[in-house]
Amino acid sequence: MTHDVHSGLHSEHGGTRREHPGRAANPVIKVADLAWLEFVKTDLRRAETFLTDFGFTVAARTGSALHLRGTLPGSHCLVVRKGPVSRFVGPAFRAAEPADLTRLAAATGGRVRDLDTPGGGRAVDLVDPSGLPVRVVHGAEELPALDGQRPLPFNRGRDIARINLTQRPAREPARVERLGHVVLQTPRFGRALDWYLETLGMIVSDFLYLDGRRDRGPTMAFVRCDRGTEPADHHTLAMHLGPGTGYVHSAYQVADLDALAAGGEYLKSRGYRRSWGIGRHVQGSQIFDYWRDPDRLMVEHFTDGDLFDSAVEPGWAAMSASGLAQWGPPATRDFLGSSPSPALLRDVLSALRADNEIDPGRLVGLMKAMSR
């Protein structure tokens, strides 16, 4: 019998023939991973203080920008530029091959250009159907590994890892290892999802739908990179339907639960605000801890996430607050405030046009309802 990777309390396996297949038959390219995320901040010094407290290392610094990295080898994973308004700019995905940039530019009417930034590389700049800038890059400098936090040895039953030694994890920043995923909201969910599948070759790990309204299609998708037989994170990108456009949160891997929890104690001692945690998710299975930066953007520490290869088909489950976590405290109002409530989603669905986009005439009212 084939093991159902989606089996569990909140999830059911498989779609019907009429439902979204979760992948494109002939994508333009298949991106290998997220490369980095780009933000604008009004105060770079304040941004650097928070980000190093959160666990990043500065890879490069200029008068107008910061490049931050994790401990694992690879490119920087955050670019923060100085600007008049703090905001999320967009994601950069890593192409698997140099020729992918040429193929992508030809298919989209774009062009391949050199990046004049620390780390270099080449890129094609695109815009997704929500209007979000999306960059696909190749050839950025591969930074060497840094010393990271080692997972602590555990005594498990008769499996003894330490004798005459104590466990005293330091209260210090949880050292970020790498960028894991970004979550976006869009009023053009169907078209935006198809764009990422058809243009960047990503595939869906899990769909969520509004309880009792599966016939209206999914309202959220957890999307991974298609690396064939090489496993990839359960989701590199997650998207949900809503009246807003753009950033919801981004997530960064740390060594283990102790690093995550002790890092959280350090952030709390520094006066930062936890949004929700600590708990373990359902879709993706990550142990999570969510925080707000000084501009109230949400960022997540995570560890122990699921890895899927390309053989796994999408799971389908109803969207609910209880379905967000297997264990942990109830989802907070602060965390849920970053996503539409089920009641608002019902209003969103009633405002959908035939092309599965929110009627522009209803957007202002829905945005006001979301802000209440």
XYZ file of N, CA and C in Angstrom, residues 111-321:
633
model
N 14.493 40.690 -20.476
C 15.883 40.653 -20.919
C 16.760 40.182 -19.757
N 17.870 39.592 -20.089
C 18.851 39.163 -19.094
C 19.814 40.315 -18.866
N 20.028 40.674 -17.609
C 20.935 41.781 -17.317
C 21.864 41.410 -16.166
N 22.989 42.085 -16.104
C 23.944 41.901 -15.019
C 23.460 42.659 -13.787
N 23.667 42.056 -12.617
C 23.314 42.704 -11.360
C 24.514 43.470 -10.829
N 24.358 44.763 -10.637
C 25.426 45.616 -10.126
C 25.258 45.775 -8.620
N 25.363 44.662 -7.910
C 25.196 44.641 -6.455
C 26.211 43.677 -5.869
N 26.458 43.758 -4.550
C 27.345 42.771 -3.927
C 26.858 41.351 -4.218
N 27.743 40.505 -4.647
C 27.362 39.138 -5.009
C 27.187 38.940 -6.488
N 26.884 40.032 -7.232
C 26.787 39.959 -8.679
C 25.731 38.992 -9.164
N 25.999 38.388 -10.328
C 25.061 37.474 -10.950
C 24.293 38.150 -12.074
N 23.414 37.393 -12.704
C 22.565 37.894 -13.783
C 21.110 37.627 -13.423
N 20.200 38.386 -14.037
C 18.800 38.296 -13.630
C 17.867 38.634 -14.775
N 16.643 38.113 -14.661
C 15.505 38.531 -15.475
C 14.458 39.070 -14.507
N 13.972 40.284 -14.740
C 12.968 40.899 -13.878
C 11.588 40.760 -14.501
N 10.651 40.250 -13.705
C 9.291 39.987 -14.148
C 8.307 40.653 -13.197
N 7.028 40.617 -13.546
C 5.947 41.078 -12.669
C 4.861 40.022 -12.696
N 4.447 39.552 -11.512
C 3.412 38.518 -11.485
C 2.036 39.150 -11.693
N 0.968 38.352 -11.865
C -0.354 38.919 -12.158
C -0.922 39.799 -11.051
N -0.365 39.735 -9.851
C -0.803 40.620 -8.769
C -0.108 41.968 -8.821
N 0.891 42.104 -9.711
C 1.654 43.338 -9.790
C 2.915 43.326 -8.952
N 3.287 42.161 -8.394
C 4.463 42.052 -7.533
C 5.712 41.819 -8.381
N 6.787 42.608 -8.182
C 8.037 42.342 -8.896
C 8.630 40.995 -8.475
N 9.045 40.204 -9.455
C 9.659 38.901 -9.209
C 10.941 38.835 -10.029
N 12.032 38.498 -9.365
C 13.335 38.418 -10.040
C 13.779 36.958 -10.076
N 14.333 36.539 -11.202
C 14.938 35.207 -11.320
C 16.418 35.415 -11.593
N 17.284 34.791 -10.787
C 18.714 35.091 -10.825
C 19.526 33.821 -11.031
N 20.745 34.009 -11.504
C 21.711 32.915 -11.589
C 23.108 33.514 -11.512
N 24.035 32.754 -10.897
C 25.431 33.161 -10.883
C 25.806 34.103 -9.772
N 24.919 34.356 -8.791
C 25.303 35.178 -7.644
C 26.389 34.463 -6.844
N 27.228 35.242 -6.186
C 28.342 34.681 -5.429
C 27.859 33.681 -4.380
N 28.522 32.525 -4.340
C 28.236 31.517 -3.328
C 29.108 31.792 -2.103
N 28.506 32.237 -1.026
C 29.244 32.541 0.194
C 29.559 31.248 0.935
N 30.745 31.140 1.561
C 31.089 29.917 2.294
C 30.277 29.797 3.577
N 30.226 28.597 4.105
C 29.497 28.348 5.352
C 30.128 29.117 6.514
N 29.286 29.508 7.457
C 29.729 30.090 8.718
C 29.502 29.089 9.841
N 30.177 29.305 10.970
C 29.902 28.472 12.133
C 28.455 28.670 12.559
N 27.734 27.594 12.715
C 26.336 27.664 13.116
C 26.119 27.017 14.467
N 24.874 26.984 14.881
C 24.517 26.312 16.134
C 24.346 24.826 15.865
N 24.969 24.011 16.678
C 24.817 22.566 16.525
C 23.606 22.087 17.328
N 22.776 21.240 16.730
C 21.663 20.674 17.498
C 22.183 19.989 18.758
N 21.470 20.161 19.859
C 21.914 19.587 21.125
C 21.720 18.068 21.124
N 22.613 17.333 21.771
C 22.440 15.872 21.879
C 21.326 15.532 22.865
N 20.448 14.602 22.472
C 19.294 14.245 23.286
C 19.457 12.839 23.849
N 19.091 12.661 25.112
C 18.920 11.337 25.679
C 17.487 10.888 25.415
N 17.326 9.874 24.588
C 15.994 9.392 24.220
C 15.858 7.945 24.660
N 15.129 7.724 25.751
C 14.960 6.357 26.242
C 16.309 5.719 26.510
N 16.580 4.610 25.852
C 17.857 3.925 26.026
C 18.930 4.394 25.048
N 18.569 5.338 24.195
C 19.535 5.908 23.259
C 20.226 7.077 23.963
N 21.372 6.798 24.585
C 22.045 7.762 25.444
C 23.080 8.542 24.641
N 22.928 9.859 24.626
C 23.852 10.711 23.881
C 24.829 11.456 24.784
N 24.507 11.589 26.080
C 25.408 12.315 26.970
C 25.295 11.753 28.388
N 26.423 11.701 29.083
C 26.516 11.235 30.472
C 27.403 12.223 31.219
N 26.985 12.571 32.413
C 27.718 13.531 33.251
C 27.854 14.899 32.570
N 26.891 15.205 31.709
C 26.851 16.493 31.040
C 25.445 17.066 31.153
N 25.344 18.390 31.295
C 24.046 19.052 31.416
C 23.682 19.740 30.099
N 22.409 20.094 29.990
C 21.929 20.858 28.833
C 21.663 22.292 29.286
N 22.379 23.232 28.729
C 22.200 24.641 29.067
C 22.295 25.490 27.787
N 21.274 25.435 26.921
C 21.346 26.254 25.701
C 21.464 27.737 26.046
N 22.351 28.401 25.370
C 22.592 29.815 25.642
C 21.414 30.660 25.196
N 21.109 31.689 25.973
C 20.089 32.652 25.554
C 20.773 33.663 24.639
N 20.692 33.399 23.358
C 21.378 34.178 22.345
C 20.554 34.132 21.073
N 20.886 34.960 20.085
C 20.119 34.891 18.835
C 20.156 33.483 18.230
N 19.002 33.027 17.760
C 18.941 31.757 17.031
C 19.563 32.002 15.674
N 20.705 31.410 15.396
C 21.416 31.736 14.170
C 20.648 31.230 12.950
N 20.213 32.154 12.117
C 19.498 31.786 10.891
C 20.430 30.981 9.999
N 19.930 29.825 9.519
C 20.703 29.000 8.595
C 20.433 29.373 7.145
N 19.149 29.607 6.825
C 18.805 29.907 5.433
C 17.388 30.450 5.366
N 17.071 31.054 4.237
C 15.712 31.465 3.905
C 14.899 30.233 3.526
N 13.696 30.095 4.096
C 12.850 28.945 3.798
C 11.719 29.255 2.835
N 10.844 30.213 3.197
C 9.705 30.498 2.326
C 9.176 31.905 2.557
N 8.326 32.337 1.627
C 7.607 33.589 1.743
C 6.130 33.309 1.489
N 5.262 34.018 2.214
C 3.809 33.886 2.070
C 3.266 35.204 1.539
N 2.426 35.113 0.503
C 1.879 36.284 -0.165
C 0.353 36.213 -0.186
N -0.269 37.376 -0.221
C -1.722 37.492 -0.403
C -1.992 38.132 -1.763
N -3.073 37.694 -2.418
C -3.410 38.238 -3.726
C -4.912 38.192 -3.971
N -5.474 39.228 -4.595
C -6.881 39.167 -5.009
C -7.059 38.437 -6.333
N -5.950 38.052 -6.967
C -5.995 37.336 -8.248
C -5.392 35.948 -8.063
N -5.942 35.204 -7.126
C -5.323 33.968 -6.679
C -5.129 32.968 -7.819
N -6.174 32.689 -8.577
C -6.084 31.671 -9.616
C -5.058 32.015 -10.681
N -5.096 33.265 -11.147
C -4.174 33.669 -12.202
C -2.733 33.735 -11.674
N -2.564 34.232 -10.439
C -1.221 34.325 -9.873
C -0.633 32.930 -9.644
N -1.447 32.021 -9.097
C -0.959 30.660 -8.875
C -0.526 30.027 -10.189
N -1.361 30.113 -11.204
C -1.016 29.511 -12.498
C 0.258 30.127 -13.076
N 0.463 31.410 -12.845
C 1.672 32.069 -13.364
C 2.932 31.457 -12.745
N 2.920 31.230 -11.432
C 4.106 30.650 -10.784
C 4.329 29.205 -11.235
N 3.250 28.476 -11.489
C 3.395 27.096 -11.955
C 3.857 27.052 -13.405
N 3.281 27.890 -14.262
C 3.582 27.839 -15.695
C 4.896 28.549 -16.050
N 5.222 29.623 -15.339
C 6.412 30.410 -15.670
C 7.648 29.911 -14.934
N 7.500 29.591 -13.656
C 8.645 29.202 -12.830
C 8.676 27.706 -12.528
N 7.696 26.951 -13.001
C 7.728 25.500 -12.873
C 7.540 24.973 -11.471
N 6.893 25.744 -10.597
C 6.666 25.290 -9.226
C 5.456 24.350 -9.188
N 5.341 23.567 -8.109
C 4.262 22.586 -7.983
C 3.636 22.684 -6.594
N 2.349 22.364 -6.517
C 1.595 22.527 -5.271
C 1.755 21.301 -4.378
N 2.054 21.541 -3.114
C 2.101 20.475 -2.110
C 0.748 20.284 -1.438
N 0.066 21.391 -1.098
C -1.238 21.333 -0.435
C -2.104 22.499 -0.870
N -3.391 22.193 -1.098
C -4.417 23.212 -1.295
C -5.282 23.293 -0.042
N -5.699 24.505 0.316
C -6.728 24.709 1.331
C -7.928 25.375 0.675
N -9.109 25.025 1.151
C -10.339 25.617 0.624
C -11.214 26.017 1.800
N -12.165 26.891 1.561
C -13.082 27.325 2.611
C -14.022 26.184 2.957
N -14.154 25.891 4.246
C -14.933 24.734 4.691
C -16.355 24.781 4.123
N -16.730 23.679 3.477
C -18.041 23.590 2.875
C -18.140 24.225 1.494
N -17.027 24.807 0.998
C -17.073 25.487 -0.289
C -15.952 24.996 -1.208
N -15.647 23.725 -1.132
C -14.590 23.175 -1.985
C -14.931 23.343 -3.470
N -16.225 23.397 -3.756
C -16.629 23.548 -5.143
C -16.193 24.873 -5.747
N -15.904 25.871 -4.890
C -15.424 27.160 -5.383
C -13.920 27.177 -5.631
N -13.264 26.061 -5.324
C -11.824 25.985 -5.563
C -11.012 26.379 -4.342
N -9.694 26.252 -4.432
C -8.840 26.548 -3.278
C -8.749 28.040 -3.005
N -8.507 28.361 -1.728
C -8.264 29.742 -1.324
C -6.825 29.932 -0.857
N -6.058 28.838 -0.788
C -4.645 28.930 -0.411
C -3.897 27.762 -1.039
N -2.624 28.002 -1.385
C -1.779 26.944 -1.934
C -0.388 27.043 -1.331
N 0.154 25.902 -0.936
C 1.529 25.775 -0.478
C 2.328 25.169 -1.637
N 3.310 25.913 -2.132
C 3.935 25.615 -3.418
C 5.433 25.379 -3.215
N 5.951 24.308 -3.843
C 7.374 23.986 -3.703
C 8.070 24.032 -5.057
N 9.386 23.957 -5.017
C 10.176 23.876 -6.245
C 10.185 22.424 -6.737
N 10.160 22.276 -8.042
C 10.196 20.945 -8.659
C 11.648 20.611 -8.995
N 12.267 19.795 -8.144
C 13.654 19.369 -8.352
C 13.737 17.903 -8.770
N 12.643 17.365 -9.254
C 12.634 15.960 -9.651
C 12.744 15.057 -8.435
N 13.725 14.164 -8.433
C 13.882 13.223 -7.326
C 14.598 13.829 -6.125
N 15.143 15.039 -6.285
C 15.799 15.705 -5.150
C 14.735 16.386 -4.292
N 14.687 16.086 -2.991
C 13.639 16.678 -2.146
C 13.773 18.191 -2.033
N 12.622 18.843 -1.900
C 12.559 20.295 -1.722
C 11.637 20.601 -0.542
N 11.777 21.797 0.030
C 10.888 22.216 1.112
C 9.426 22.052 0.698
N 8.596 21.623 1.639
C 7.160 21.492 1.400
C 6.588 22.740 0.737
N 7.008 23.910 1.174
C 6.642 25.128 0.454
C 7.770 26.150 0.512
N 8.072 26.658 -0.669
C 8.985 27.776 -0.840
C 8.178 29.059 -0.978
N 6.979 28.912 -1.482
C 6.022 29.999 -1.665
C 4.667 29.514 -1.196
N 3.965 30.329 -0.415
C 2.563 30.065 -0.109
C 1.769 31.302 -0.501
N 0.573 31.070 -1.033
C -0.283 32.164 -1.491
C -1.695 31.940 -0.996
N -2.359 33.040 -0.582
C -3.779 32.895 -0.259
C -4.585 34.029 -0.858
N -5.835 33.708 -1.143
C -6.771 34.669 -1.692
C -7.118 35.700 -0.632
N -7.174 36.956 -1.024
C -7.564 38.014 -0.105
C -7.600 39.343 -0.817
N -8.124 40.374 -0.163
C -8.217 41.683 -0.808
C -6.889 42.412 -0.912
N -5.912 42.039 -0.097
C -4.610 42.699 -0.140
C -3.695 42.071 -1.173
N -2.601 42.788 -1.447
C -1.589 42.289 -2.377
C -0.226 42.366 -1.705
N 0.512 41.245 -1.724
C 1.890 41.300 -1.268
C 2.179 40.482 -0.034
N 3.109 40.971 0.767
C 3.770 40.233 1.831
C 2.843 39.899 3.001
N 2.914 38.647 3.474
C 2.267 38.228 4.711
C 3.340 37.902 5.755
N 4.232 36.968 5.446
C 5.390 36.733 6.301
C 6.455 35.974 5.522
N 7.636 35.899 6.095
C 8.722 35.096 5.542
C 9.318 34.268 6.661
N 9.964 33.128 6.304
C 10.388 32.144 7.303
C 11.840 31.745 7.077
N 12.554 31.515 8.203
C 13.989 31.284 8.175
C 14.335 30.116 9.097
N 15.094 29.176 8.568
C 15.409 27.940 9.283
C 16.485 28.175 10.337
N 16.293 27.526 11.506
C 17.304 27.495 12.555
C 17.596 26.039 12.907
N 18.589 25.808 13.782
C 19.156 24.469 13.954
C 18.187 23.471 14.560
N 17.493 23.847 15.629
C 16.621 22.887 16.312
C 15.683 23.639 17.238
N 14.871 22.890 17.992
C 13.893 23.501 18.883
C 14.552 24.355 19.954
N 15.680 23.905 20.502
C 16.349 24.697 21.530
C 16.850 26.020 20.977
N 17.416 25.996 19.771
C 17.862 27.244 19.158
C 16.688 28.186 18.951
N 15.572 27.642 18.482
C 14.380 28.439 18.238
C 13.837 29.028 19.542
N 13.732 28.189 20.589
C 13.133 28.644 21.840
C 14.046 29.611 22.594
N 15.344 29.282 22.672
C 16.277 30.180 23.349
C 16.413 31.487 22.584
N 16.375 31.401 21.240
C 16.403 32.619 20.433
C 15.177 33.473 20.674
N 14.030 32.826 20.902
C 12.820 33.561 21.236
C 12.931 34.269 22.574
N 13.537 33.608 23.558
C 13.752 34.248 24.853
C 14.664 35.462 24.702
N 15.663 35.340 23.825
C 16.554 36.479 23.589
C 15.790 37.637 22.951
N 14.967 37.348 21.938
C 14.181 38.398 21.298
C 13.240 39.064 22.300
N 12.634 38.265 23.174
C 11.732 38.825 24.179
C 12.492 39.750 25.124
N 13.714 39.344 25.513
C 14.512 40.181 26.416
C 14.928 41.495 25.760
N 14.945 41.511 24.438
C 15.308 42.718 23.709
C 14.094 43.610 23.420
N 12.911 43.183 23.869
C 11.725 44.013 23.763
C 10.912 43.824 22.506
N 11.214 42.777 21.726
C 10.445 42.538 20.517
C 9.167 41.774 20.839
N 8.240 41.786 19.886
C 6.900 41.243 20.125
C 6.702 39.932 19.377
N 6.398 38.883 20.135
C 6.029 37.607 19.511
C 4.612 37.717 18.971
N 4.402 37.210 17.753
C 3.074 37.198 17.166
C 2.333 35.906 17.498
N 3.036 34.769 17.376
C 2.426 33.474 17.697
C 3.515 32.430 17.810
N 3.370 31.511 18.753
C 4.305 30.397 18.897
C 4.508 30.082 20.375
N 5.196 29.032 20.627
C 5.837 28.077 19.735
C 4.852 26.946 19.460
N 4.865 26.374 18.251
C 3.975 25.275 17.917
C 4.513 24.505 16.722
N 3.725 23.523 16.273
C 4.094 22.758 15.077
C 2.948 22.829 14.075
N 3.282 23.240 12.855
C 2.284 23.382 11.801
C 1.757 22.024 11.336
N 0.638 22.071 10.584
C 0.116 20.904 9.884
C 0.749 20.847 8.498
N 0.356 21.750 7.603
C 0.957 21.766 6.271
C 2.419 22.215 6.372
N 3.327 21.284 6.087
C 4.752 21.564 6.199
C 5.394 21.019 7.450
N 4.616 20.837 8.519
C 5.053 20.218 9.784
C 6.102 21.009 10.557
N 6.447 22.217 10.141
C 7.510 22.956 10.811
C 7.153 23.285 12.265
N 8.155 23.223 13.145
C 8.063 23.879 14.447
C 8.294 25.366 14.191
N 7.393 26.225 14.685
C 7.389 27.633 14.286
C 7.407 28.567 15.478
N 7.844 29.792 15.220
C 7.798 30.881 16.192
C 7.781 32.186 15.394
N 6.678 32.966 15.506
C 6.483 34.159 14.693
C 6.742 35.421 15.516
N 7.418 36.391 14.883
C 7.762 37.651 15.537
C 7.439 38.823 14.608
N 7.293 40.003 15.211
C 7.105 41.246 14.461
C 8.389 42.072 14.530
N 8.796 42.603 13.375
C 9.952 43.493 13.384
C 9.490 44.898 13.788
N 10.408 45.869 13.924
C 9.988 47.206 14.376
C 8.977 47.889 13.464
N 8.867 47.455 12.214
C 7.861 47.996 11.302
C 6.614 47.121 11.226
N 6.537 46.144 12.147
C 5.398 45.221 12.266
C 5.299 44.225 11.133
N 6.325 44.080 10.322
C 6.342 42.980 9.368
C 6.611 41.680 10.119
N 5.942 40.593 9.692
C 6.045 39.318 10.392
C 7.152 38.455 9.808
N 7.956 37.874 10.706
C 9.022 36.950 10.323
C 8.953 35.733 11.220
N 9.411 34.595 10.706
C 9.250 33.310 11.390
C 10.588 32.585 11.508
N 10.878 32.094 12.714
C 11.891 31.053 12.883
C 11.196 29.701 12.707
N 11.845 28.756 12.000
C 11.283 27.413 11.916
C 12.400 26.388 11.935
N 12.025 25.160 12.270
C 12.938 24.025 12.205
C 12.130 22.766 11.939
N 12.772 21.752 11.385
C 12.167 20.438 11.141
C 10.956 20.509 10.210
N 11.163 21.034 9.001
C 10.092 21.077 8.018
C 10.081 19.852 7.120
N 8.941 19.594 6.476
C 8.804 18.478 5.543
C 9.576 18.747 4.256
N 10.042 17.666 3.634
C 10.687 17.714 2.325
C 9.978 16.736 1.403
N 9.562 17.202 0.211
C 8.868 16.371 -0.770
C 9.671 16.351 -2.063
N 9.676 15.207 -2.740
C 10.194 15.201 -4.112
C 9.021 15.434 -5.066
N 9.257 15.352 -6.358
C 8.228 15.740 -7.325
C 7.110 14.713 -7.464
N 7.259 13.542 -6.852
C 6.248 12.488 -7.014
C 4.994 12.745 -6.192
N 5.067 13.600 -5.167
C 3.938 13.802 -4.260
C 2.904 14.716 -4.909
N 1.658 14.227 -4.982
C 0.554 15.007 -5.537
C -0.045 15.903 -4.457
N -0.798 16.945 -4.846
C -1.331 17.883 -3.855
C -2.319 17.231 -2.895
N -2.245 17.643 -1.636
C -3.282 17.315 -0.670
C -4.335 18.414 -0.659
N -5.518 18.088 -0.165
C -6.621 19.045 -0.072
C -7.179 19.015 1.345
N -7.396 20.184 1.943
C -7.944 20.253 3.300
C -8.729 21.539 3.456
N -9.685 21.529 4.380
C -10.477 22.723 4.672
C -9.645 23.704 5.490
N -9.824 24.983 5.215
C -9.111 26.029 5.946
C -9.804 26.292 7.271
N -9.022 26.300 8.360
C -9.572 26.603 9.678
C -8.444 27.033 10.594
N -8.782 27.788 11.651
C -7.766 28.217 12.613
C -7.169 27.018 13.325
